[in-house]
Amino acid sequence: MKSYIAYPTEQQARIMIAFFKALDISYEQVVSDALPPGVLENIQRGQEDIAAGRTVSLEEFKKRLSSAK
C-alpha cells in the first residue's frame, strides 16, 4: 500500500474526498496545525541568519530583487 500526503485548499479537499468516494478509495483525513518539516527547517535557518547578523534592509532587498530581473 502507498500513502500520499497533500496540502489541499478547502475546495480542493472537497473535490479530493468526492473523488476518493467515487472510486471507493479508503482515505484518512488528518488535521494538523504543524507546518511541514521543510518549512520549519527554513524558519530555523532564517532565525540563525538573523542571530548571526546576516540581514538586509527592505530597501536593499527591493534593490536586489529589481536588479535580478
Backbone as a printed PyTorch tensor [residue, N CA C, xyz], in Angstrom:
tensor([[[  0.8360,  -1.1620,   0.0000],
         [  0.0000,   0.0000,   0.0000],
         [  0.8900,   1.2370,   0.0000]],

        [[  0.4780,   2.2720,  -0.7110],
         [  1.2040,   3.5330,  -0.7500],
         [  0.3810,   4.6000,  -0.0520]],

        [[  1.0750,   5.5570,   0.5170],
         [  0.4330,   6.7060,   1.1520],
         [  0.8950,   7.9640,   0.4430]],

        [[  0.0180,   8.9510,   0.4040],
         [  0.3270,  10.2270,  -0.2150],
         [ -0.0460,  11.3330,   0.7530]],

        [[  0.7830,  12.3570,   0.8100],
         [  0.4900,  13.4990,   1.6610],
         [  0.2300,  14.6810,   0.7450]],

        [[ -0.8900,  15.3530,   0.9460],
         [ -1.2530,  16.5170,   0.1360],
         [ -1.6630,  17.6450,   1.0710]],

        [[ -1.5420,  18.8700,   0.6060],
         [ -1.9260,  20.0410,   1.3850],
         [ -2.9350,  20.8520,   0.5740]],

        [[ -4.1530,  20.3170,   0.4170],
         [ -5.1380,  20.9890,  -0.4320],
         [ -5.8220,  22.1690,   0.2660]],

        [[ -6.3600,  23.0490,  -0.5570],
         [ -7.2270,  24.1050,  -0.0430],
         [ -8.5520,  23.4530,   0.3490]],

        [[ -9.4350,  24.2180,   0.9500],
         [-10.7390,  23.6560,   1.3430],
         [-11.4920,  23.1310,   0.1220]],

        [[-11.5000,  23.8950,  -0.9580],
         [-12.2050,  23.4690,  -2.1670],
         [-11.5610,  22.2160,  -2.7530]],

        [[-10.2410,  22.1860,  -2.8010],
         [ -9.5450,  21.0120,  -3.3210],
         [ -9.8210,  19.7880,  -2.4560]],

        [[ -9.8820,  19.9710,  -1.1490],
         [-10.1510,  18.8480,  -0.2420],
         [-11.5280,  18.2560,  -0.5130]],

        [[-12.5170,  19.1070,  -0.7170],
         [-13.8720,  18.6040,  -1.0200],
         [-13.8680,  17.7870,  -2.3130]],

        [[-13.1480,  18.2650,  -3.3100],
         [-13.0710,  17.5570,  -4.5930],
         [-12.3400,  16.2260,  -4.4220]],

        [[-11.2500,  16.2370,  -3.6640],
         [-10.4980,  15.0040,  -3.4420],
         [-11.3410,  13.9630,  -2.7200]],

        [[-12.0740,  14.3800,  -1.7100],
         [-12.9090,  13.4440,  -0.9620],
         [-13.9910,  12.8570,  -1.8530]],

        [[-14.5920,  13.6860,  -2.6920],
         [-15.6000,  13.1860,  -3.6340],
         [-14.9820,  12.1870,  -4.6000]],

        [[-13.7820,  12.4650,  -5.0540],
         [-13.0570,  11.5720,  -5.9530],
         [-12.7780,  10.2350,  -5.2670]],

        [[-12.2800,  10.2810,  -4.0320],
         [-11.9920,   9.0620,  -3.2940],
         [-13.2530,   8.2270,  -3.1020]],

        [[-14.3440,   8.8920,  -2.7500],
         [-15.6060,   8.1670,  -2.5430],
         [-16.1050,   7.5560,  -3.8440]],

        [[-15.9940,   8.2940,  -4.9460],
         [-16.4650,   7.7930,  -6.2370],
         [-15.6890,   6.5530,  -6.6750]],

        [[-14.4110,   6.5030,  -6.3620],
         [-13.5890,   5.3610,  -6.7460],
         [-13.4400,   4.3350,  -5.6350]],

        [[-14.1780,   4.5190,  -4.5440],
         [-14.1470,   3.6090,  -3.4030],
         [-12.7070,   3.4230,  -2.8810]],

        [[-12.0030,   4.5510,  -2.7590],
         [-10.6390,   4.5510,  -2.2330],
         [-10.7190,   4.9270,  -0.7560]],

        [[-10.1590,   4.0740,   0.0910],
         [-10.1630,   4.4080,   1.5090],
         [ -9.1850,   5.5550,   1.7470]],

        [[ -9.5290,   6.4320,   2.6780],
         [ -8.6640,   7.5680,   2.9790],
         [ -8.7950,   7.9280,   4.4450]],

        [[ -7.8270,   8.6420,   4.9140],
         [ -7.8220,   9.1100,   6.2870],
         [ -7.4870,  10.5940,   6.2500]],

        [[ -8.3060,  11.3810,   6.8830],
         [ -8.0560,  12.8120,   6.9320],
         [ -7.4390,  13.1510,   8.2910]],

        [[ -6.2500,  13.7080,   8.2530],
         [ -5.5490,  14.0900,   9.4720],
         [ -5.3970,  15.6060,   9.4560]],

        [[ -5.9300,  16.2550,  10.4630],
         [ -5.8300,  17.7060,  10.5610],
         [ -4.7230,  18.0420,  11.5450]],

        [[ -3.7970,  18.8680,  11.0940],
         [ -2.6680,  19.2280,  11.9400],
         [ -2.3380,  20.6960,  11.7470]],

        [[ -2.0130,  21.3600,  12.8240],
         [ -1.5930,  22.7460,  12.7410],
         [ -0.0850,  22.8480,  12.5180]],

        [[  0.5830,  21.7140,  12.5300],
         [  2.0410,  21.7000,  12.3660],
         [  2.4030,  22.0350,  10.9250]],

        [[  3.4790,  22.7570,  10.7640],
         [  3.9820,  23.0770,   9.4350],
         [  4.8100,  21.9200,   8.9170]],

        [[  4.9050,  21.7790,   7.5960],
         [  5.7350,  20.7190,   7.0290],
         [  7.1950,  20.8780,   7.4810]],

        [[  7.9290,  19.7790,   7.5970],
         [  9.3070,  19.8360,   8.0860],
         [ 10.1950,  20.8160,   7.3200]],

        [[ 10.0580,  20.8840,   6.0160],
         [ 10.8770,  21.8010,   5.2200],
         [ 10.6560,  23.2510,   5.6010]],

        [[  9.4130,  23.5940,   5.9080],
         [  9.1010,  24.9660,   6.3140],
         [  9.7460,  25.2630,   7.6640]],

        [[  9.6420,  24.3160,   8.5800],
         [ 10.2480,  24.5100,   9.8980],
         [ 11.7650,  24.6510,   9.8020]],

        [[ 12.3920,  23.8680,   8.9070],
         [ 13.8410,  23.9640,   8.7170],
         [ 14.2240,  25.3360,   8.1680]],

        [[ 13.4420,  25.8500,   7.2230],
         [ 13.7350,  27.1650,   6.6560],
         [ 13.5350,  28.2790,   7.6800]],

        [[ 12.5520,  28.1440,   8.5350],
         [ 12.3460,  29.1260,   9.6070],
         [ 13.5510,  29.1150,  10.5400]],

        [[ 13.9970,  27.9250,  10.9070],
         [ 15.1650,  27.8010,  11.7880],
         [ 16.3890,  28.4450,  11.1530]],

        [[ 16.5990,  28.1620,   9.8710],
         [ 17.7560,  28.7270,   9.1730],
         [ 17.6530,  30.2540,   9.1260]],

        [[ 16.4580,  30.7910,   8.9190],
         [ 16.2580,  32.2340,   8.9100],
         [ 16.5470,  32.8570,  10.2640]],

        [[ 16.1170,  32.1920,  11.3180],
         [ 16.3860,  32.7030,  12.6670],
         [ 17.8850,  32.6910,  12.9620]],

        [[ 18.5870,  31.6600,  12.4900],
         [ 20.0400,  31.6030,  12.6660],
         [ 20.7230,  32.7210,  11.8830]],

        [[ 20.2280,  33.0000,  10.6730],
         [ 20.7800,  34.0990,   9.8800],
         [ 20.6060,  35.4340,  10.5990]],

        [[ 19.4420,  35.6580,  11.1780],
         [ 19.1830,  36.9000,  11.9090],
         [ 20.1200,  37.0180,  13.1030]],

        [[ 20.2590,  35.9250,  13.8520],
         [ 21.1270,  35.9430,  15.0310],
         [ 22.5840,  36.2110,  14.6490]],

        [[ 22.9930,  35.7490,  13.4560],
         [ 24.3680,  35.9410,  13.0050],
         [ 24.5580,  37.2860,  12.3040]],

        [[ 23.4760,  38.0620,  12.1860],
         [ 23.5850,  39.3720,  11.5580],
         [ 23.5250,  39.3520,  10.0440]],

        [[ 23.1350,  38.2280,   9.4660],
         [ 23.0230,  38.1310,   8.0050],
         [ 21.6390,  38.6100,   7.5770]],

        [[ 21.4780,  39.9370,   7.5620],
         [ 20.1990,  40.5380,   7.1970],
         [ 20.4450,  41.6720,   6.2100]],

        [[ 19.3920,  42.0700,   5.5190],
         [ 19.4170,  43.2510,   4.6530],
         [ 18.1610,  44.0570,   4.9440]],

        [[ 18.2320,  45.3420,   4.6620],
         [ 17.0580,  46.1940,   4.8540],
         [ 16.0430,  45.9040,   3.7510]],

        [[ 14.8270,  46.3500,   3.9550],
         [ 13.7880,  46.1730,   2.9470],
         [ 14.1740,  46.8890,   1.6580]],

        [[ 14.7470,  48.0780,   1.7800],
         [ 15.1720,  48.8310,   0.5990],
         [ 16.2510,  48.0700,  -0.1760]],

        [[ 17.2230,  47.5070,   0.5310],
         [ 18.2780,  46.7220,  -0.1190],
         [ 17.6890,  45.4880,  -0.7940]],

        [[ 16.7380,  44.8430,  -0.1460],
         [ 16.0720,  43.6790,  -0.7280],
         [ 15.3730,  44.0610,  -2.0270]],

        [[ 14.6400,  45.1690,  -2.0190],
         [ 13.9320,  45.6350,  -3.2160],
         [ 14.9150,  45.9310,  -4.3400]],

        [[ 16.0530,  46.5610,  -4.0000],
         [ 17.0650,  46.8850,  -4.9880],
         [ 17.6310,  45.6050,  -5.6120]],

        [[ 17.9330,  44.6310,  -4.7720],
         [ 18.4610,  43.3600,  -5.2730],
         [ 17.4340,  42.6240,  -6.1220]],

        [[ 16.2040,  42.6670,  -5.7170],
         [ 15.1390,  41.9970,  -6.4500],
         [ 14.9530,  42.6160,  -7.8160]],

        [[ 14.9490,  43.9410,  -7.8920],
         [ 14.7420,  44.6000,  -9.1690],
         [ 15.9280,  44.4030, -10.1090]],

        [[ 17.1350,  44.2850,  -9.5790],
         [ 18.3050,  44.0770, -10.4440],
         [ 18.4170,  42.6280, -10.9010]],

        [[ 17.7080,  41.7100, -10.2690],
         [ 17.7660,  40.2890, -10.6400],
         [ 16.8810,  39.9780, -11.8350]],

        [[ 16.0160,  40.8830, -12.1970],
         [ 15.0770,  40.6110, -13.3100],
         [ 15.7070,  40.7370, -14.6470]]])
